[in-house]
Amino acid sequence: MAFNSKNSEINQDLTVKIEKISIVDINKWLIVVKTLSELISLAIQSPLKGYPQQFWEKITQIEKNLNETSTWSLEEKIKKIHIKKSH
């Protein structure tokens, strides 16, 4: 349950949004966050040595990951798990 900023009432809209989050959504977010953390690490380690090229490679990777994961659904992941179990 999500509460308002004063914790005095339940925020129904936010509660519904939170309830709709699936493990597939979280997995998608983790993939993007991992790539973003790699991007930040590159900026810290070598801000002038090849960073612009590496930056665009990571941005391209993020876009690719978002495109690949855009069709993921909980139902599809469950089907794949059942297929793996049956083999």
C-alpha positions as protocol buffer text, in pm:
chain_id: "A"
residue {
  index: 1
  type: MET
  ca { x: 0 y: 0 z: 0 }
}
residue {
  index: 2
  type: ALA
  ca { x: 110 y: 350 z: -77 }
}
residue {
  index: 3
  type: PHE
  ca { x: 28 y: 643 z: 147 }
}
residue {
  index: 4
  type: ASN
  ca { x: 12 y: 1015 z: 84 }
}
residue {
  index: 5
  type: SER
  ca { x: 304 y: 1236 z: 185 }
}
residue {
  index: 6
  type: LYS
  ca { x: 165 y: 1281 z: 537 }
}
residue {
  index: 7
  type: ASN
  ca { x: 103 y: 906 z: 578 }
}
residue {
  index: 8
  type: SER
  ca { x: -254 y: 986 z: 679 }
}
residue {
  index: 9
  type: GLU
  ca { x: -441 y: 832 z: 384 }
}
residue {
  index: 10
  type: ILE
  ca { x: -390 y: 560 z: 129 }
}
residue {
  index: 11
  type: ASN
  ca { x: -295 y: 683 z: -217 }
}
residue {
  index: 12
  type: GLN
  ca { x: -517 y: 453 z: -419 }
}
residue {
  index: 13
  type: ASP
  ca { x: -375 y: 544 z: -762 }
}
residue {
  index: 14
  type: LEU
  ca { x: -18 y: 476 z: -656 }
}
residue {
  index: 15
  type: THR
  ca { x: -120 y: 157 z: -475 }
}
residue {
  index: 16
  type: VAL
  ca { x: -276 y: 23 z: -796 }
}
residue {
  index: 17
  type: LYS
  ca { x: 35 y: 113 z: -998 }
}
residue {
  index: 18
  type: ILE
  ca { x: 259 y: -65 z: -747 }
}
residue {
  index: 19
  type: GLU
  ca { x: 37 y: -374 z: -747 }
}
residue {
  index: 20
  type: LYS
  ca { x: 68 y: -396 z: -1126 }
}
residue {
  index: 21
  type: ILE
  ca { x: 449 y: -414 z: -1118 }
}
residue {
  index: 22
  type: SER
  ca { x: 570 y: -762 z: -1211 }
}
residue {
  index: 23
  type: ILE
  ca { x: 906 y: -934 z: -1186 }
}
residue {
  index: 24
  type: VAL
  ca { x: 937 y: -884 z: -1562 }
}
residue {
  index: 25
  type: ASP
  ca { x: 907 y: -506 z: -1515 }
}
residue {
  index: 26
  type: ILE
  ca { x: 1172 y: -513 z: -1244 }
}
residue {
  index: 27
  type: ASN
  ca { x: 1400 y: -724 z: -1464 }
}
residue {
  index: 28
  type: LYS
  ca { x: 1366 y: -470 z: -1747 }
}
residue {
  index: 29
  type: TRP
  ca { x: 1456 y: -186 z: -1510 }
}
residue {
  index: 30
  type: LEU
  ca { x: 1759 y: -376 z: -1380 }
}
residue {
  index: 31
  type: ILE
  ca { x: 1892 y: -427 z: -1733 }
}
residue {
  index: 32
  type: VAL
  ca { x: 1872 y: -53 z: -1803 }
}
residue {
  index: 33
  type: VAL
  ca { x: 2015 y: 46 z: -1463 }
}
residue {
  index: 34
  type: LYS
  ca { x: 2308 y: -193 z: -1509 }
}
residue {
  index: 35
  type: THR
  ca { x: 2396 y: -33 z: -1843 }
}
residue {
  index: 36
  type: LEU
  ca { x: 2356 y: 317 z: -1698 }
}
residue {
  index: 37
  type: SER
  ca { x: 2589 y: 229 z: -1410 }
}
residue {
  index: 38
  type: GLU
  ca { x: 2846 y: 106 z: -1663 }
}
residue {
  index: 39
  type: LEU
  ca { x: 2810 y: 437 z: -1845 }
}
residue {
  index: 40
  type: ILE
  ca { x: 2869 y: 635 z: -1526 }
}
residue {
  index: 41
  type: SER
  ca { x: 3165 y: 416 z: -1438 }
}
residue {
  index: 42
  type: LEU
  ca { x: 3319 y: 484 z: -1780 }
}
residue {
  index: 43
  type: ALA
  ca { x: 3275 y: 859 z: -1730 }
}
residue {
  index: 44
  type: ILE
  ca { x: 3452 y: 844 z: -1394 }
}
residue {
  index: 45
  type: GLN
  ca { x: 3737 y: 620 z: -1507 }
}
residue {
  index: 46
  type: SER
  ca { x: 3822 y: 778 z: -1840 }
}
residue {
  index: 47
  type: PRO
  ca { x: 3632 y: 1099 z: -1907 }
}
residue {
  index: 48
  type: LEU
  ca { x: 3862 y: 1207 z: -2191 }
}
residue {
  index: 49
  type: LYS
  ca { x: 4001 y: 880 z: -2331 }
}
residue {
  index: 50
  type: GLY
  ca { x: 3748 y: 745 z: -2577 }
}
residue {
  index: 51
  type: TYR
  ca { x: 3452 y: 829 z: -2357 }
}
residue {
  index: 52
  type: PRO
  ca { x: 3239 y: 987 z: -2632 }
}
residue {
  index: 53
  type: GLN
  ca { x: 3256 y: 669 z: -2841 }
}
residue {
  index: 54
  type: GLN
  ca { x: 3192 y: 446 z: -2539 }
}
residue {
  index: 55
  type: PHE
  ca { x: 2906 y: 675 z: -2433 }
}
residue {
  index: 56
  type: TRP
  ca { x: 2724 y: 627 z: -2762 }
}
residue {
  index: 57
  type: GLU
  ca { x: 2788 y: 252 z: -2755 }
}
residue {
  index: 58
  type: LYS
  ca { x: 2620 y: 234 z: -2413 }
}
residue {
  index: 59
  type: ILE
  ca { x: 2331 y: 456 z: -2523 }
}
residue {
  index: 60
  type: THR
  ca { x: 2283 y: 229 z: -2825 }
}
residue {
  index: 61
  type: GLN
  ca { x: 2295 y: -73 z: -2593 }
}
residue {
  index: 62
  type: ILE
  ca { x: 2027 y: 81 z: -2370 }
}
residue {
  index: 63
  type: GLU
  ca { x: 1804 y: 147 z: -2671 }
}
residue {
  index: 64
  type: LYS
  ca { x: 1860 y: -208 z: -2796 }
}
residue {
  index: 65
  type: ASN
  ca { x: 1776 y: -352 z: -2454 }
}
residue {
  index: 66
  type: LEU
  ca { x: 1460 y: -143 z: -2432 }
}
residue {
  index: 67
  type: ASN
  ca { x: 1351 y: -261 z: -2778 }
}
residue {
  index: 68
  type: GLU
  ca { x: 1424 y: -625 z: -2695 }
}
residue {
  index: 69
  type: THR
  ca { x: 1243 y: -614 z: -2362 }
}
residue {
  index: 70
  type: SER
  ca { x: 944 y: -412 z: -2483 }
}
residue {
  index: 71
  type: THR
  ca { x: 763 y: -730 z: -2582 }
}
residue {
  index: 72
  type: TRP
  ca { x: 837 y: -920 z: -2262 }
}
residue {
  index: 73
  type: SER
  ca { x: 539 y: -1018 z: -2053 }
}
residue {
  index: 74
  type: LEU
  ca { x: 490 y: -1216 z: -1736 }
}
residue {
  index: 75
  type: GLU
  ca { x: 281 y: -1470 z: -1924 }
}
residue {
  index: 76
  type: GLU
  ca { x: 558 y: -1531 z: -2180 }
}
residue {
  index: 77
  type: LYS
  ca { x: 820 y: -1571 z: -1907 }
}
residue {
  index: 78
  type: ILE
  ca { x: 600 y: -1822 z: -1724 }
}
residue {
  index: 79
  type: LYS
  ca { x: 551 y: -2020 z: -2048 }
}
residue {
  index: 80
  type: LYS
  ca { x: 928 y: -2031 z: -2103 }
}
residue {
  index: 81
  type: ILE
  ca { x: 985 y: -2155 z: -1748 }
}
residue {
  index: 82
  type: HIS
  ca { x: 730 y: -2434 z: -1797 }
}
residue {
  index: 83
  type: ILE
  ca { x: 892 y: -2533 z: -2126 }
}
residue {
  index: 84
  type: LYS
  ca { x: 1235 y: -2550 z: -1958 }
}
residue {
  index: 85
  type: LYS
  ca { x: 1094 y: -2762 z: -1674 }
}
residue {
  index: 86
  type: SER
  ca { x: 942 y: -3012 z: -1916 }
}
residue {
  index: 87
  type: HIS
  ca { x: 1273 y: -3077 z: -2095 }
}
